[in-house]
mmCIF file of C-alpha atoms in Angstrom:
data_model
loop_
_atom_site.group_PDB
_atom_site.id
_atom_site.type_symbol
_atom_site.label_atom_id
_atom_site.label_comp_id
_atom_site.label_asym_id
_atom_site.label_seq_id
_atom_site.Cartn_x
_atom_site.Cartn_y
_atom_site.Cartn_z
ATOM 1 C CA UNK A 100 20.491 -108.993 -48.572
ATOM 2 C CA UNK A 101 22.940 -106.930 -46.511
ATOM 3 C CA UNK A 102 20.219 -104.274 -45.916
ATOM 4 C CA UNK A 103 17.777 -106.715 -44.977
ATOM 5 C CA UNK A 104 20.347 -108.357 -42.036
ATOM 6 C CA UNK A 105 20.817 -105.026 -40.691
ATOM 7 C CA UNK A 106 17.257 -103.947 -40.561
ATOM 8 C CA UNK A 107 16.698 -107.232 -38.514
ATOM 9 C CA UNK A 108 20.013 -106.610 -36.391
ATOM 10 C CA UNK A 109 19.286 -103.143 -35.535
ATOM 11 C CA UNK A 110 15.917 -103.932 -33.698
ATOM 12 C CA UNK A 111 17.573 -106.868 -31.759
ATOM 13 C CA UNK A 112 20.628 -104.580 -30.957
ATOM 14 C CA UNK A 113 18.325 -102.143 -29.460
ATOM 15 C CA UNK A 114 15.924 -104.393 -27.740
ATOM 16 C CA UNK A 115 19.369 -105.630 -25.835
ATOM 17 C CA UNK A 116 20.614 -102.071 -25.075
ATOM 18 C CA UNK A 117 16.986 -101.691 -23.784
ATOM 19 C CA UNK A 118 17.007 -104.709 -21.521
ATOM 20 C CA UNK A 119 20.591 -104.052 -20.257
ATOM 21 C CA UNK A 120 19.499 -100.370 -19.115
ATOM 22 C CA UNK A 121 16.631 -101.928 -17.265
ATOM 23 C CA UNK A 122 18.759 -104.674 -15.647
ATOM 24 C CA UNK A 123 21.411 -101.434 -14.674
ATOM 25 C CA UNK A 124 18.369 -99.382 -13.360
ATOM 26 C CA UNK A 125 16.840 -102.378 -11.421
ATOM 27 C CA UNK A 126 20.404 -102.857 -9.722
ATOM 28 C CA UNK A 127 20.850 -99.660 -9.020
ATOM 29 C CA UNK A 128 17.104 -99.612 -7.340
ATOM 30 C CA UNK A 129 17.772 -102.606 -5.191
ATOM 31 C CA UNK A 130 21.234 -101.057 -4.109
ATOM 32 C CA UNK A 131 19.362 -97.592 -3.014
ATOM 33 C CA UNK A 132 16.662 -99.509 -1.427
ATOM 34 C CA UNK A 133 19.248 -101.913 0.648
ATOM 35 C CA UNK A 134 21.121 -98.717 1.647
ATOM 36 C CA UNK A 135 18.732 -96.147 2.764
ATOM 37 C CA UNK A 136 16.472 -96.517 5.722
ATOM 38 C CA UNK A 137 13.267 -94.388 4.986
ATOM 39 C CA UNK A 138 13.528 -92.907 8.470
ATOM 40 C CA UNK A 139 15.627 -89.888 9.835
ATOM 41 C CA UNK A 140 16.404 -88.990 13.301
ATOM 42 C CA UNK A 141 18.712 -86.647 14.881
ATOM 43 C CA UNK A 142 22.188 -88.452 15.990
ATOM 44 C CA UNK A 143 23.315 -88.004 19.365
ATOM 45 C CA UNK A 144 26.885 -87.957 19.969
ATOM 46 C CA UNK A 145 27.802 -89.280 16.580
ATOM 47 C CA UNK A 146 31.474 -90.274 15.089
ATOM 48 C CA UNK A 147 32.990 -89.941 11.754
ATOM 49 C CA UNK A 148 33.812 -93.530 11.899
ATOM 50 C CA UNK A 149 33.080 -95.145 8.714
ATOM 51 C CA UNK A 150 33.185 -98.915 10.024
ATOM 52 C CA UNK A 151 30.355 -101.004 9.575
ATOM 53 C CA UNK A 152 28.544 -102.857 12.271
ATOM 54 C CA UNK A 153 28.765 -105.988 10.204
ATOM 55 C CA UNK A 154 30.074 -108.922 12.351
ATOM 56 C CA UNK A 155 29.001 -107.750 15.296
ATOM 57 C CA UNK A 156 30.440 -109.342 18.502
ATOM 58 C CA UNK A 157 28.842 -109.201 21.994
ATOM 59 C CA UNK A 158 30.991 -108.538 24.954
ATOM 60 C CA UNK A 159 30.852 -105.141 26.673
ATOM 61 C CA UNK A 160 27.805 -103.106 25.701
ATOM 62 C CA UNK A 161 27.383 -99.473 26.168
ATOM 63 C CA UNK A 162 24.574 -97.025 25.822
ATOM 64 C CA UNK A 163 24.080 -93.412 24.083
ATOM 65 C CA UNK A 164 21.372 -91.021 23.948
ATOM 66 C CA UNK A 165 19.936 -90.703 20.403
ATOM 67 C CA UNK A 166 16.483 -88.518 19.658
ATOM 68 C CA UNK A 167 15.891 -88.240 23.673
ATOM 69 C CA UNK A 168 16.123 -91.908 24.296
ATOM 70 C CA UNK A 169 18.937 -93.842 25.745
ATOM 71 C CA UNK A 170 19.589 -96.862 23.889
ATOM 72 C CA UNK A 171 22.088 -99.961 23.937
ATOM 73 C CA UNK A 172 24.864 -99.877 21.565
ATOM 74 C CA UNK A 173 27.683 -102.397 20.954
ATOM 75 C CA UNK A 174 31.351 -101.368 22.017
ATOM 76 C CA UNK A 175 31.850 -99.433 18.750
ATOM 77 C CA UNK A 176 28.761 -97.190 19.379
ATOM 78 C CA UNK A 177 26.593 -99.028 17.105
ATOM 79 C CA UNK A 178 22.846 -98.899 17.800
ATOM 80 C CA UNK A 179 21.403 -102.302 18.719
ATOM 81 C CA UNK A 180 18.066 -103.626 17.372
ATOM 82 C CA UNK A 181 15.399 -105.785 18.250
ATOM 83 C CA UNK A 182 12.993 -108.025 15.335
ATOM 84 C CA UNK A 183 9.241 -107.859 16.359
ATOM 85 C CA UNK A 184 8.874 -111.462 14.876
ATOM 86 C CA UNK A 185 11.424 -112.930 17.422
ATOM 87 C CA UNK A 186 10.753 -114.568 20.490
ATOM 88 C CA UNK A 187 12.828 -114.784 23.604
ATOM 89 C CA UNK A 188 14.116 -118.054 22.447
ATOM 90 C CA UNK A 189 14.147 -118.010 18.671
ATOM 91 C CA UNK A 190 15.497 -115.656 16.286
ATOM 92 C CA UNK A 191 13.580 -115.061 12.972
ATOM 93 C CA UNK A 192 16.280 -113.192 10.935
ATOM 94 C CA UNK A 193 18.349 -115.564 9.059
ATOM 95 C CA UNK A 194 20.067 -115.724 5.374
ATOM 96 C CA UNK A 195 19.951 -112.132 3.687
ATOM 97 C CA UNK A 196 17.947 -110.699 6.765
ATOM 98 C CA UNK A 197 21.163 -111.649 9.227
ATOM 99 C CA UNK A 198 23.060 -110.238 6.404
ATOM 100 C CA UNK A 199 21.600 -107.032 6.724
ATOM 101 C CA UNK A 200 20.631 -107.269 10.184
ATOM 102 C CA UNK A 201 23.858 -108.892 11.819
ATOM 103 C CA UNK A 202 23.164 -110.737 14.995
ATOM 104 C CA UNK A 203 25.264 -109.760 18.024
ATOM 105 C CA UNK A 204 27.076 -113.112 18.445
ATOM 106 C CA UNK A 205 28.029 -114.340 21.897
ATOM 107 C CA UNK A 206 26.982 -113.070 25.465
ATOM 108 C CA UNK A 207 26.777 -109.535 26.400
ATOM 109 C CA UNK A 208 26.927 -107.119 29.568
ATOM 110 C CA UNK A 209 26.585 -103.432 30.169
ATOM 111 C CA UNK A 210 27.763 -101.697 33.187
ATOM 112 C CA UNK A 211 25.211 -99.597 34.796
ATOM 113 C CA UNK A 212 22.229 -101.044 32.825
ATOM 114 C CA UNK A 213 19.179 -102.895 34.674
ATOM 115 C CA UNK A 214 18.037 -105.572 32.660
ATOM 116 C CA UNK A 215 18.535 -109.370 32.138
ATOM 117 C CA UNK A 216 21.280 -110.341 29.137
ATOM 118 C CA UNK A 217 21.469 -113.906 27.945
ATOM 119 C CA UNK A 218 21.678 -115.740 24.859
ATOM 120 C CA UNK A 219 19.901 -117.923 22.395
ATOM 121 C CA UNK A 220 21.048 -120.444 19.920
ATOM 122 C CA UNK A 221 20.380 -119.511 16.267
ATOM 123 C CA UNK A 222 19.127 -121.853 13.735
ATOM 124 C CA UNK A 223 22.965 -122.074 12.308
ATOM 125 C CA UNK A 224 24.135 -123.156 15.788
ATOM 126 C CA UNK A 225 25.856 -119.930 16.758
ATOM 127 C CA UNK A 226 24.933 -118.119 20.039
ATOM 128 C CA UNK A 227 23.311 -114.882 19.790
ATOM 129 C CA UNK A 228 23.194 -112.133 22.773
ATOM 130 C CA UNK A 229 19.842 -111.316 24.304
ATOM 131 C CA UNK A 230 18.464 -108.520 26.200
ATOM 132 C CA UNK A 231 15.336 -108.738 28.352
ATOM 133 C CA UNK A 232 14.393 -111.447 25.938
ATOM 134 C CA UNK A 233 14.894 -109.730 22.715
ATOM 135 C CA UNK A 234 17.629 -111.190 20.555
ATOM 136 C CA UNK A 235 20.304 -108.303 19.874
ATOM 137 C CA UNK A 236 21.032 -107.093 16.048
ATOM 138 C CA UNK A 237 22.970 -104.369 14.638
ATOM 139 C CA UNK A 238 21.785 -102.800 11.018
ATOM 140 C CA UNK A 239 24.401 -102.306 7.960
ATOM 141 C CA UNK A 240 22.603 -99.067 6.972
ATOM 142 C CA UNK A 241 24.332 -97.318 10.294
ATOM 143 C CA UNK A 242 27.541 -96.362 8.905
ATOM 144 C CA UNK A 243 28.586 -94.398 11.994
ATOM 145 C CA UNK A 244 28.165 -94.807 15.633
ATOM 146 C CA UNK A 245 25.292 -92.861 17.286
ATOM 147 C CA UNK A 246 22.909 -93.726 14.103
ATOM 148 C CA UNK A 247 19.480 -95.441 14.406
ATOM 149 C CA UNK A 248 18.748 -95.575 10.496
ATOM 150 C CA UNK A 249 17.088 -99.012 11.495
ATOM 151 C CA UNK A 250 14.690 -97.825 13.974
ATOM 152 C CA UNK A 251 11.014 -98.160 13.032
ATOM 153 C CA UNK A 252 11.945 -100.055 9.561
ATOM 154 C CA UNK A 253 9.270 -102.568 8.465
ATOM 155 C CA UNK A 254 11.879 -104.899 6.682
ATOM 156 C CA UNK A 255 12.498 -108.722 6.300
ATOM 157 C CA UNK A 256 8.906 -109.600 7.490
ATOM 158 C CA UNK A 257 8.608 -107.124 10.476
ATOM 159 C CA UNK A 258 9.270 -104.230 12.543
ATOM 160 C CA UNK A 259 12.626 -103.176 13.835
ATOM 161 C CA UNK A 260 13.250 -101.099 16.593
ATOM 162 C CA UNK A 261 16.346 -99.842 18.759
ATOM 163 C CA UNK A 262 16.633 -101.277 22.193
ATOM 164 C CA UNK A 263 16.066 -98.829 24.893
ATOM 165 C CA UNK A 264 18.024 -99.202 28.525
ATOM 166 C CA UNK A 265 14.551 -100.035 29.915
ATOM 167 C CA UNK A 266 14.722 -103.494 27.845
ATOM 168 C CA UNK A 267 12.050 -102.352 25.637
ATOM 169 C CA UNK A 268 11.867 -101.759 21.941
ATOM 170 C CA UNK A 269 11.757 -98.126 21.272
ATOM 171 C CA UNK A 270 11.160 -95.620 18.482
ATOM 172 C CA UNK A 271 13.099 -92.608 20.011
ATOM 173 C CA UNK A 272 12.421 -91.105 16.073
ATOM 174 C CA UNK A 273 8.509 -90.484 17.269
ATOM 175 C CA UNK A 274 9.369 -89.750 20.715
ATOM 176 C CA UNK A 275 8.272 -92.461 22.654
ATOM 177 C CA UNK A 276 10.234 -95.420 24.315
ATOM 178 C CA UNK A 277 8.609 -98.476 25.008
ATOM 179 C CA UNK A 278 5.541 -100.436 24.599
ATOM 180 C CA UNK A 279 6.775 -102.097 21.571
ATOM 181 C CA UNK A 280 7.997 -105.259 23.185
ATOM 182 C CA UNK A 281 6.628 -108.705 23.285
#
């Protein structure tokens, strides 16, 4: 009797171990997918900061040159992005999307940048900054100022592009800037 119970328990134990290992592997894959960007570019004027762009607040924005394109950044130097499915009056990045692509809250300005800054009201009632009709976001994958790991990504249902100072969604990793706006 003891022998037959041991034989029954052993396959169940192996099955549970296999399932646990598969769950761990799946969790690791999800984390890796969330933290990697799939694009690479040369960082211009980067920093060794390990801060994150999460909880991005508007205010005084800046510019920096990344891959030959002058792009808008938040006050900490993190690249600002636009989401192709957005419209000039509506953000289509909410929930999990907004956790990975934090909206720039409040109103914004940038010295020496020509273009129109504005705001929209998000579905949660908060105010989001816009530039030339593009709602603005940062990207949690950018872990240091001067990075643009989110540029050109197709994620959360659409394409993401850095905002160039010309007011268009650029793609400096391919050397172009503009033509990808609304």
